[in-house]
Amino acid sequence: MSARKPTLALIGATGAVGTVMRDIISSREDVYGEIKLVASARSAGKVLQVRGEDLVVQELTPEVFDGVDIAIFDVPDEVSATWVPIAAERGAVVIDKSGTFRMDPDVPLVVPEVNPEAARNRPRNIISTPNCTTLSMMAAMGALHEQYGLRELVVASYQAVSGAGVAGSARLYDEVEALAGDRTVGQTAGDVRKAIQNKLGDDESPFPAPVAFNVVPWAGSLKDGGWASEELKLRNESRKILGIDDLKVSATCVRVPVITTHSLAVHARFEREITVADAHRILEAAPTVVVMDDPAAGVFPTPADVVGTDPTYVGRIRQALDFPNTLDLFVCGDNLRKGAALNAAEIAELVAAEFAG
Amino acid sequence: MSARKPTLALIGATGAVGTVMRDIISSREDVYGEIKLVASARSAGKVLQVRGEDLVVQELTPEVFDGVDIAIFDVPDEVSATWVPIAAERGAVVIDKSGTFRMDPDVPLVVPEVNPEAARNRPRNIISTPNCTTLSMMAAMGALHEQYGLRELVVASYQAVSGAGVAGSARLYDEVEALAGDRTVGQTAGDVRKAIQNKLGDDESPFPAPVAFNVVPWAGSLKDGGWASEELKLRNESRKILGIDDLKVSATCVRVPVITTHSLAVHARFEREITVADAHRILEAAPTVVVMDDPAAGVFPTPADVVGTDPTYVGRIRQALDFPNTLDLFVCGDNLRKGAALNAAEIAELVAAEFAG
């Protein structure tokens, strides 16, 4: 392949992740030739900016992929199911953010810090990027796994509403506006629900319960055994990314009233004894991880303090008192950046480097 | 002892728990003779209602305990340290909500559904009632332990701001009012902190970070190994209440923007195999536990739906896929009711029954 700058297409350019994706592409090293913005017919014709250029959003058609080298898809699962194979057959290397192909054995699931080599082995011309909850901890857990051998994960999530897209953020802003100023709300059963209903009527929420002044232990769709799809993704995707087929994982996924940045409380058992000092050393050396762990000085990561930035933040690292070879820790990562757009952009850069080669 | 109705004193009658305590005492079976309300000199002289009677709040002095049979203390640890022994020496059976005496081997730590018999063995005339986070799960975990033998707990908490008292609730209401209407906040690092600072200035927060549009992985004071005191309480108090000296526990305690009702994601390993059906059967039979566990119908507990009520609510019960004899579940309990005032009232009723006997 002669060296050239590949043509990039962003499919789903107008969504929550698409917006962040345009920012990220604009602020990182420019490794692309032409860039195309693509969306549904409803959004086609809009003018949006990338790299300081005004671009007209094109409608998603088979022909839009002509001449495209790399296509990043951020669209619902069913749209990916139809359109990703079309783009891949027309010759684009597809980086797909949906859940559709993640567990396909012929599709690599890539976190560039953890398994970059997997991106080169793509028989279907498709590379998947993980669920945002899984991604929130992967850079950190991958670094620890490499040296100490991860065996078990028990995870509880504190997931931001923008994980459900633009509608998720809008809903939390709406609910907070509906409830603000009432200093009795949240004190009797159902009062939050009733106050929201009074102000917002039957506006549809992407969540199955109020999310303001509340936490909601549900994310995704119902699977066997009462598991939520998001919880099984965290298990199955962690196994595939880390290459540990028998990794033991239990997760409980909970939505919290945070706009953006997922947090995870992680209980992680390793093959070998690992101290807090070991974990600090490894995580401080990991290029995309930031350790915020000095509780005596009030230093630990919170979503409000790290949102909008790229790294995975780790704090509250403790050696479990009763479990051998086990750490308890708290991780925060921006679900729209590392959790979605940034990881896809990093994969695209891995592929773009092949064109430069 | 001849049958009579004991005199009850409520010390700390004006706080967040004290307010709920007066409601609870007023709504349950009336087993008391006289009731005295007691608080610091600052609050003495206020008139408050219990059982429909107006009572003048009395100042905390040694003499206030003359004639008192049962004294329920809800005051800071250091106030309990001074005053609980004074009340106990003057003949009152003290039920203390503070952390001061919980781990004293001569002070029983009682959850009436789990270890009511312990309340009778009180060499110091003091009975302790657990931390609200521990209490949120004890009725449920005690019932499961009795039949299946609990061995390990990995817990992540979603703790309400009223766990930090009236000032905690006020702070969340203040922060929400300061942020409502700004539909960009929570999207860049530090913007929540800055917006709160702009509106609330240097008003002191009981929390080490913004709690609106945020989660804060810290509760209590710093202990060895980076542990927060709240996390160690959950471990040590669970062991004492359940009578399992070697129970393995790891907890991560996180404050969330919920006014009242703590939630816990619990990963619990038992001695014997336990199915979801077993757990449903046991928990449905437990008198103070309500099972809300039908995800296909969108049924699971959330704080907003159960706050202000007495039971412990359990949902999302799943058999762990990779861990033997292990359940994952989600528990909600009102931290001011079962988590504090209600448990103390139930203990007081156990003691009052001795007077009737």
Short mmCIF file of N, CA and C in Angstrom, two decimals, chain B residues 132-284:
data_model
loop_
_atom_site.label_atom_id
_atom_site.label_comp_id
_atom_site.label_asym_id
_atom_site.label_seq_id
_atom_site.Cartn_x
_atom_site.Cartn_y
_atom_site.Cartn_z
N CYS B 132 -25.89 3.26 59.79
CA CYS B 132 -27.03 3.17 58.87
C CYS B 132 -26.72 2.38 57.60
N THR B 133 -25.48 2.37 57.17
CA THR B 133 -25.14 1.63 55.95
C THR B 133 -25.21 0.13 56.21
N THR B 134 -24.64 -0.29 57.32
CA THR B 134 -24.73 -1.70 57.71
C THR B 134 -26.19 -2.11 57.85
N LEU B 135 -26.96 -1.27 58.54
CA LEU B 135 -28.37 -1.59 58.81
C LEU B 135 -29.18 -1.76 57.53
N SER B 136 -28.80 -1.03 56.49
CA SER B 136 -29.59 -1.08 55.25
C SER B 136 -29.71 -2.49 54.71
N MET B 137 -28.76 -3.35 55.01
CA MET B 137 -28.83 -4.71 54.45
C MET B 137 -29.02 -5.80 55.50
N MET B 138 -28.96 -5.46 56.79
CA MET B 138 -28.87 -6.51 57.82
C MET B 138 -30.10 -7.41 57.89
N ALA B 139 -31.31 -6.85 57.79
CA ALA B 139 -32.49 -7.71 57.90
C ALA B 139 -32.48 -8.76 56.79
N ALA B 140 -32.11 -8.33 55.59
CA ALA B 140 -32.08 -9.26 54.46
C ALA B 140 -30.93 -10.25 54.59
N MET B 141 -29.73 -9.76 54.90
CA MET B 141 -28.59 -10.66 54.95
C MET B 141 -28.69 -11.61 56.14
N GLY B 142 -29.29 -11.12 57.24
CA GLY B 142 -29.49 -11.98 58.41
C GLY B 142 -30.40 -13.16 58.08
N ALA B 143 -31.47 -12.89 57.36
CA ALA B 143 -32.41 -13.96 57.00
C ALA B 143 -31.73 -14.99 56.10
N LEU B 144 -30.96 -14.53 55.14
CA LEU B 144 -30.27 -15.46 54.23
C LEU B 144 -29.18 -16.23 54.98
N HIS B 145 -28.46 -15.53 55.85
CA HIS B 145 -27.40 -16.17 56.63
C HIS B 145 -27.93 -17.31 57.49
N GLU B 146 -29.08 -17.07 58.10
CA GLU B 146 -29.63 -18.07 59.02
C GLU B 146 -29.80 -19.43 58.34
N GLN B 147 -30.15 -19.41 57.07
CA GLN B 147 -30.40 -20.69 56.40
C GLN B 147 -29.26 -21.16 55.50
N TYR B 148 -28.43 -20.24 55.00
CA TYR B 148 -27.41 -20.66 54.04
C TYR B 148 -25.97 -20.39 54.49
N GLY B 149 -25.80 -19.69 55.61
CA GLY B 149 -24.46 -19.48 56.14
C GLY B 149 -23.64 -18.52 55.30
N LEU B 150 -23.65 -17.26 55.68
CA LEU B 150 -22.92 -16.25 54.91
C LEU B 150 -21.42 -16.42 55.13
N ARG B 151 -20.62 -16.31 54.06
CA ARG B 151 -19.16 -16.44 54.17
C ARG B 151 -18.42 -15.17 53.70
N GLU B 152 -18.94 -14.52 52.66
CA GLU B 152 -18.24 -13.37 52.09
C GLU B 152 -19.22 -12.31 51.62
N LEU B 153 -18.84 -11.05 51.76
CA LEU B 153 -19.63 -9.93 51.25
C LEU B 153 -18.70 -8.96 50.51
N VAL B 154 -19.05 -8.64 49.28
CA VAL B 154 -18.40 -7.52 48.60
C VAL B 154 -19.53 -6.51 48.33
N VAL B 155 -19.37 -5.32 48.89
CA VAL B 155 -20.46 -4.34 48.90
C VAL B 155 -20.00 -3.01 48.31
N ALA B 156 -20.83 -2.41 47.47
CA ALA B 156 -20.62 -1.02 47.05
C ALA B 156 -21.87 -0.26 47.44
N SER B 157 -21.68 0.91 48.08
CA SER B 157 -22.84 1.64 48.58
C SER B 157 -23.17 2.84 47.71
N TYR B 158 -24.44 3.21 47.75
CA TYR B 158 -24.98 4.40 47.12
C TYR B 158 -25.67 5.13 48.26
N GLN B 159 -24.92 5.98 49.00
CA GLN B 159 -25.39 6.51 50.27
C GLN B 159 -26.01 7.89 50.13
N ALA B 160 -27.16 8.04 50.77
CA ALA B 160 -27.91 9.29 50.71
C ALA B 160 -27.23 10.36 51.56
N VAL B 161 -27.48 11.62 51.18
CA VAL B 161 -26.84 12.75 51.86
C VAL B 161 -27.35 12.94 53.28
N SER B 162 -28.58 12.50 53.59
CA SER B 162 -29.08 12.69 54.95
C SER B 162 -28.37 11.78 55.95
N GLY B 163 -27.56 10.85 55.45
CA GLY B 163 -26.67 10.11 56.35
C GLY B 163 -25.70 11.04 57.06
N ALA B 164 -25.47 12.22 56.48
CA ALA B 164 -24.63 13.24 57.13
C ALA B 164 -25.49 14.25 57.89
N GLY B 165 -26.74 13.90 58.17
CA GLY B 165 -27.59 14.75 59.00
C GLY B 165 -28.33 15.81 58.20
N VAL B 166 -29.01 16.69 58.94
CA VAL B 166 -29.80 17.77 58.32
C VAL B 166 -28.93 18.60 57.37
N ALA B 167 -27.67 18.81 57.74
CA ALA B 167 -26.77 19.62 56.92
C ALA B 167 -26.49 18.94 55.58
N GLY B 168 -26.50 17.62 55.56
CA GLY B 168 -26.28 16.88 54.32
C GLY B 168 -27.41 17.10 53.34
N SER B 169 -28.65 16.98 53.82
CA SER B 169 -29.80 17.22 52.93
C SER B 169 -29.82 18.67 52.45
N ALA B 170 -29.59 19.59 53.38
CA ALA B 170 -29.61 21.01 53.02
C ALA B 170 -28.59 21.29 51.92
N ARG B 171 -27.43 20.67 52.03
CA ARG B 171 -26.37 20.91 51.05
C ARG B 171 -26.79 20.43 49.66
N LEU B 172 -27.40 19.25 49.56
CA LEU B 172 -27.81 18.77 48.24
C LEU B 172 -28.90 19.67 47.66
N TYR B 173 -29.90 20.05 48.49
CA TYR B 173 -30.92 20.98 47.99
C TYR B 173 -30.28 22.29 47.51
N ASP B 174 -29.34 22.82 48.29
CA ASP B 174 -28.66 24.07 47.90
C ASP B 174 -27.92 23.90 46.57
N GLU B 175 -27.17 22.80 46.45
CA GLU B 175 -26.37 22.62 45.23
C GLU B 175 -27.27 22.43 44.02
N VAL B 176 -28.36 21.67 44.18
CA VAL B 176 -29.28 21.45 43.05
C VAL B 176 -29.90 22.78 42.63
N GLU B 177 -30.31 23.60 43.60
CA GLU B 177 -30.85 24.92 43.25
C GLU B 177 -29.82 25.77 42.53
N ALA B 178 -28.56 25.67 42.96
CA ALA B 178 -27.50 26.48 42.34
C ALA B 178 -27.25 26.06 40.89
N LEU B 179 -27.48 24.79 40.58
CA LEU B 179 -27.11 24.27 39.25
C LEU B 179 -28.29 24.16 38.29
N ALA B 180 -29.52 24.09 38.84
CA ALA B 180 -30.68 23.86 37.97
C ALA B 180 -30.82 24.97 36.94
N GLY B 181 -31.18 24.59 35.73
CA GLY B 181 -31.39 25.58 34.68
C GLY B 181 -30.17 25.74 33.78
N ASP B 182 -28.99 25.35 34.27
CA ASP B 182 -27.79 25.39 33.44
C ASP B 182 -27.65 24.03 32.75
N ARG B 183 -27.96 24.01 31.46
CA ARG B 183 -27.97 22.74 30.74
C ARG B 183 -26.64 22.42 30.09
N THR B 184 -25.57 23.09 30.56
CA THR B 184 -24.23 22.72 30.11
C THR B 184 -23.41 22.13 31.26
N VAL B 185 -23.91 22.28 32.48
CA VAL B 185 -23.09 21.92 33.64
C VAL B 185 -22.93 20.40 33.73
N GLY B 186 -21.78 19.97 34.25
CA GLY B 186 -21.50 18.54 34.39
C GLY B 186 -20.84 17.96 33.16
N GLN B 187 -20.31 18.83 32.29
CA GLN B 187 -19.73 18.34 31.03
C GLN B 187 -18.26 18.66 30.88
N THR B 188 -17.74 19.58 31.73
CA THR B 188 -16.29 19.83 31.69
C THR B 188 -15.76 19.80 33.12
N ALA B 189 -14.51 19.37 33.24
CA ALA B 189 -13.92 19.13 34.56
C ALA B 189 -14.00 20.39 35.42
N GLY B 190 -14.58 20.26 36.59
CA GLY B 190 -14.60 21.36 37.55
C GLY B 190 -15.75 22.33 37.37
N ASP B 191 -16.57 22.17 36.31
CA ASP B 191 -17.62 23.18 36.09
C ASP B 191 -18.70 23.12 37.18
N VAL B 192 -18.99 21.94 37.70
CA VAL B 192 -19.97 21.82 38.79
C VAL B 192 -19.45 22.53 40.03
N ARG B 193 -18.19 22.25 40.35
CA ARG B 193 -17.54 22.87 41.51
C ARG B 193 -17.57 24.40 41.40
N LYS B 194 -17.25 24.89 40.21
CA LYS B 194 -17.18 26.34 39.99
C LYS B 194 -18.57 26.98 40.10
N ALA B 195 -19.56 26.35 39.48
CA ALA B 195 -20.92 26.91 39.50
C ALA B 195 -21.47 26.95 40.93
N ILE B 196 -21.17 25.92 41.71
CA ILE B 196 -21.62 25.89 43.11
C ILE B 196 -20.93 27.00 43.90
N GLN B 197 -19.63 27.11 43.69
CA GLN B 197 -18.83 28.15 44.36
C GLN B 197 -19.37 29.54 44.03
N ASN B 198 -19.72 29.76 42.76
CA ASN B 198 -20.25 31.07 42.35
C ASN B 198 -21.55 31.41 43.07
N LYS B 199 -22.41 30.41 43.26
CA LYS B 199 -23.71 30.66 43.87
C LYS B 199 -23.68 30.57 45.39
N LEU B 200 -22.96 29.61 45.91
CA LEU B 200 -23.01 29.35 47.36
C LEU B 200 -21.79 29.91 48.09
N GLY B 201 -20.80 30.41 47.33
CA GLY B 201 -19.62 30.98 47.96
C GLY B 201 -18.91 29.95 48.80
N ASP B 202 -18.44 30.34 49.95
CA ASP B 202 -17.66 29.43 50.77
C ASP B 202 -18.50 28.75 51.84
N ASP B 203 -19.82 28.67 51.62
CA ASP B 203 -20.67 27.88 52.53
C ASP B 203 -20.01 26.52 52.74
N GLU B 204 -19.98 26.09 53.96
CA GLU B 204 -19.33 24.80 54.22
C GLU B 204 -20.21 23.64 53.80
N SER B 205 -19.60 22.67 53.17
CA SER B 205 -20.31 21.44 52.82
C SER B 205 -19.88 20.34 53.77
N PRO B 206 -20.80 19.45 54.16
CA PRO B 206 -20.37 18.28 54.93
C PRO B 206 -19.65 17.24 54.06
N PHE B 207 -19.57 17.48 52.76
CA PHE B 207 -18.97 16.51 51.84
C PHE B 207 -17.68 17.06 51.25
N PRO B 208 -16.72 16.18 50.93
CA PRO B 208 -15.42 16.65 50.44
C PRO B 208 -15.40 17.01 48.96
N ALA B 209 -16.54 16.97 48.28
CA ALA B 209 -16.62 17.32 46.85
C ALA B 209 -18.08 17.66 46.58
N PRO B 210 -18.37 18.28 45.42
CA PRO B 210 -19.78 18.52 45.09
C PRO B 210 -20.54 17.20 45.12
N VAL B 211 -21.78 17.26 45.56
CA VAL B 211 -22.57 16.01 45.60
C VAL B 211 -23.71 16.06 44.58
N ALA B 212 -24.08 17.24 44.09
CA ALA B 212 -25.06 17.32 42.99
C ALA B 212 -24.35 17.00 41.68
N PHE B 213 -25.01 16.30 40.77
CA PHE B 213 -24.41 15.89 39.50
C PHE B 213 -23.06 15.20 39.71
N ASN B 214 -22.94 14.47 40.81
CA ASN B 214 -21.65 13.85 41.12
C ASN B 214 -21.86 12.64 42.04
N VAL B 215 -20.84 11.82 42.17
CA VAL B 215 -20.79 10.80 43.21
C VAL B 215 -19.43 10.93 43.89
N VAL B 216 -19.38 10.68 45.18
CA VAL B 216 -18.19 10.98 45.98
C VAL B 216 -17.76 9.73 46.75
N PRO B 217 -16.65 9.12 46.35
CA PRO B 217 -16.26 7.84 46.95
C PRO B 217 -15.57 8.02 48.31
N TRP B 218 -16.30 8.63 49.22
CA TRP B 218 -15.72 8.83 50.55
C TRP B 218 -16.83 9.00 51.58
N ALA B 219 -16.73 8.32 52.71
CA ALA B 219 -17.68 8.50 53.81
C ALA B 219 -16.97 8.19 55.11
N GLY B 220 -16.88 9.20 55.97
CA GLY B 220 -16.26 9.01 57.28
C GLY B 220 -14.85 9.56 57.32
N SER B 221 -14.05 8.94 58.20
CA SER B 221 -12.68 9.43 58.39
C SER B 221 -11.68 8.41 57.87
N LEU B 222 -10.43 8.86 57.66
CA LEU B 222 -9.40 7.99 57.08
C LEU B 222 -8.85 7.01 58.12
N LYS B 223 -8.80 5.74 57.76
CA LYS B 223 -8.21 4.71 58.62
C LYS B 223 -7.03 4.08 57.90
N ASP B 224 -6.31 3.18 58.60
CA ASP B 224 -5.14 2.52 58.02
C ASP B 224 -5.44 1.89 56.66
N GLY B 225 -4.46 1.93 55.79
CA GLY B 225 -4.57 1.23 54.51
C GLY B 225 -5.45 1.95 53.51
N GLY B 226 -5.81 3.22 53.81
CA GLY B 226 -6.63 3.98 52.87
C GLY B 226 -8.12 3.72 53.01
N TRP B 227 -8.50 2.92 54.01
CA TRP B 227 -9.92 2.62 54.21
C TRP B 227 -10.63 3.80 54.85
N ALA B 228 -11.89 4.01 54.47
CA ALA B 228 -12.73 5.01 55.12
C ALA B 228 -13.44 4.33 56.29
N SER B 229 -13.65 5.09 57.36
CA SER B 229 -14.23 4.49 58.58
C SER B 229 -15.56 3.80 58.28
N GLU B 230 -16.36 4.38 57.39
CA GLU B 230 -17.65 3.79 57.06
C GLU B 230 -17.51 2.38 56.48
N GLU B 231 -16.45 2.19 55.71
CA GLU B 231 -16.21 0.88 55.08
C GLU B 231 -15.83 -0.16 56.13
N LEU B 232 -15.04 0.26 57.11
CA LEU B 232 -14.64 -0.68 58.16
C LEU B 232 -15.80 -0.97 59.11
N LYS B 233 -16.65 0.05 59.34
CA LYS B 233 -17.84 -0.19 60.17
C LYS B 233 -18.70 -1.27 59.54
N LEU B 234 -18.89 -1.17 58.24
CA LEU B 234 -19.72 -2.15 57.55
C LEU B 234 -19.15 -3.56 57.77
N ARG B 235 -17.83 -3.66 57.72
CA ARG B 235 -17.19 -4.97 57.93
C ARG B 235 -17.35 -5.44 59.38
N ASN B 236 -16.93 -4.59 60.31
CA ASN B 236 -16.85 -5.03 61.70
C ASN B 236 -18.23 -5.20 62.33
N GLU B 237 -19.15 -4.32 61.99
CA GLU B 237 -20.48 -4.42 62.56
C GLU B 237 -21.25 -5.61 61.99
N SER B 238 -21.08 -5.88 60.70
CA SER B 238 -21.74 -7.06 60.12
C SER B 238 -21.28 -8.32 60.83
N ARG B 239 -19.97 -8.42 61.08
CA ARG B 239 -19.44 -9.59 61.79
C ARG B 239 -20.07 -9.74 63.17
N LYS B 240 -20.17 -8.62 63.90
CA LYS B 240 -20.67 -8.68 65.29
C LYS B 240 -22.16 -9.02 65.32
N ILE B 241 -22.95 -8.36 64.45
CA ILE B 241 -24.40 -8.58 64.46
C ILE B 241 -24.73 -10.01 64.05
N LEU B 242 -24.07 -10.48 62.99
CA LEU B 242 -24.36 -11.82 62.48
C LEU B 242 -23.66 -12.90 63.29
N GLY B 243 -22.73 -12.49 64.14
CA GLY B 243 -21.99 -13.49 64.93
C GLY B 243 -21.06 -14.34 64.10
N ILE B 244 -20.48 -13.75 63.06
CA ILE B 244 -19.54 -14.48 62.19
C ILE B 244 -18.19 -13.76 62.31
N ASP B 245 -17.32 -14.28 63.19
CA ASP B 245 -16.07 -13.56 63.48
C ASP B 245 -15.17 -13.45 62.26
N ASP B 246 -15.25 -14.45 61.37
CA ASP B 246 -14.32 -14.46 60.23
C ASP B 246 -15.03 -14.16 58.91
N LEU B 247 -16.17 -13.47 58.98
CA LEU B 247 -16.85 -13.07 57.74
C LEU B 247 -15.90 -12.22 56.90
N LYS B 248 -15.76 -12.57 55.63
CA LYS B 248 -14.91 -11.78 54.74
C LYS B 248 -15.73 -10.64 54.16
N VAL B 249 -15.22 -9.42 54.31
CA VAL B 249 -15.97 -8.25 53.82
C VAL B 249 -15.02 -7.26 53.14
N SER B 250 -15.40 -6.81 51.96
CA SER B 250 -14.79 -5.64 51.34
C SER B 250 -15.92 -4.69 50.96
N ALA B 251 -15.79 -3.42 51.33
CA ALA B 251 -16.83 -2.46 50.99
C ALA B 251 -16.20 -1.20 50.40
N THR B 252 -16.89 -0.59 49.44
CA THR B 252 -16.54 0.74 48.95
C THR B 252 -17.77 1.63 49.17
N CYS B 253 -17.60 2.68 49.95
CA CYS B 253 -18.73 3.54 50.31
C CYS B 253 -18.70 4.82 49.48
N VAL B 254 -19.81 5.12 48.84
CA VAL B 254 -19.90 6.22 47.89
C VAL B 254 -21.16 7.04 48.17
N ARG B 255 -20.99 8.34 48.29
CA ARG B 255 -22.13 9.24 48.50
C ARG B 255 -22.73 9.58 47.15
N VAL B 256 -24.04 9.57 47.05
CA VAL B 256 -24.75 9.88 45.79
C VAL B 256 -25.78 10.98 46.05
N PRO B 257 -26.22 11.69 44.98
CA PRO B 257 -27.18 12.78 45.17
C PRO B 257 -28.61 12.28 45.35
N VAL B 258 -28.83 11.62 46.47
CA VAL B 258 -30.14 11.13 46.90
C VAL B 258 -30.35 11.71 48.30
N ILE B 259 -31.55 12.21 48.59
CA ILE B 259 -31.77 12.82 49.91
C ILE B 259 -31.74 11.76 51.01
N THR B 260 -32.60 10.77 50.90
CA THR B 260 -32.70 9.75 51.95
C THR B 260 -32.96 8.39 51.31
N THR B 261 -32.39 7.38 51.86
CA THR B 261 -32.41 5.95 51.50
C THR B 261 -31.07 5.54 50.90
N HIS B 262 -30.43 4.67 51.65
CA HIS B 262 -29.17 4.10 51.19
C HIS B 262 -29.47 2.88 50.32
N SER B 263 -28.64 2.69 49.31
CA SER B 263 -28.72 1.48 48.49
C SER B 263 -27.37 0.78 48.53
N LEU B 264 -27.41 -0.54 48.37
CA LEU B 264 -26.17 -1.31 48.35
C LEU B 264 -26.23 -2.34 47.23
N ALA B 265 -25.17 -2.41 46.45
CA ALA B 265 -24.97 -3.54 45.52
C ALA B 265 -24.18 -4.58 46.31
N VAL B 266 -24.75 -5.76 46.49
CA VAL B 266 -24.17 -6.78 47.37
C VAL B 266 -23.85 -8.04 46.56
N HIS B 267 -22.63 -8.52 46.76
CA HIS B 267 -22.17 -9.80 46.18
C HIS B 267 -21.90 -10.69 47.39
N ALA B 268 -22.73 -11.70 47.59
CA ALA B 268 -22.71 -12.47 48.84
C ALA B 268 -22.49 -13.95 48.58
N ARG B 269 -21.41 -14.50 49.15
CA ARG B 269 -21.14 -15.94 49.02
C ARG B 269 -21.60 -16.66 50.29
N PHE B 270 -22.24 -17.80 50.10
CA PHE B 270 -22.76 -18.59 51.21
C PHE B 270 -22.03 -19.92 51.32
N GLU B 271 -22.24 -20.60 52.45
CA GLU B 271 -21.62 -21.92 52.63
C GLU B 271 -22.21 -22.94 51.67
N ARG B 272 -23.51 -22.81 51.43
CA ARG B 272 -24.20 -23.81 50.61
C ARG B 272 -24.74 -23.17 49.34
N GLU B 273 -25.03 -24.02 48.36
CA GLU B 273 -25.61 -23.51 47.12
C GLU B 273 -26.94 -22.84 47.42
N ILE B 274 -27.18 -21.69 46.82
CA ILE B 274 -28.42 -20.95 47.03
C ILE B 274 -28.91 -20.45 45.68
N THR B 275 -30.17 -20.71 45.38
CA THR B 275 -30.74 -20.26 44.10
C THR B 275 -31.51 -18.96 44.32
N VAL B 276 -31.87 -18.34 43.22
CA VAL B 276 -32.70 -17.13 43.29
C VAL B 276 -34.04 -17.48 43.93
N ALA B 277 -34.57 -18.66 43.60
CA ALA B 277 -35.86 -19.07 44.19
C ALA B 277 -35.74 -19.25 45.71
N ASP B 278 -34.63 -19.82 46.17
CA ASP B 278 -34.38 -19.95 47.61
C ASP B 278 -34.39 -18.57 48.27
N ALA B 279 -33.69 -17.64 47.64
CA ALA B 279 -33.58 -16.29 48.22
C ALA B 279 -34.95 -15.62 48.26
N HIS B 280 -35.70 -15.76 47.18
CA HIS B 280 -37.06 -15.19 47.17
C HIS B 280 -37.89 -15.76 48.31
N ARG B 281 -37.86 -17.08 48.47
CA ARG B 281 -38.67 -17.75 49.50
C ARG B 281 -38.29 -17.21 50.90
N ILE B 282 -37.01 -17.15 51.18
CA ILE B 282 -36.56 -16.72 52.51
C ILE B 282 -36.89 -15.24 52.74
N LEU B 283 -36.61 -14.42 51.76
CA LEU B 283 -36.80 -12.98 51.96
C LEU B 283 -38.28 -12.62 52.00
N GLU B 284 -39.10 -13.34 51.23
CA GLU B 284 -40.54 -13.07 51.29
C GLU B 284 -41.12 -13.46 52.65
#
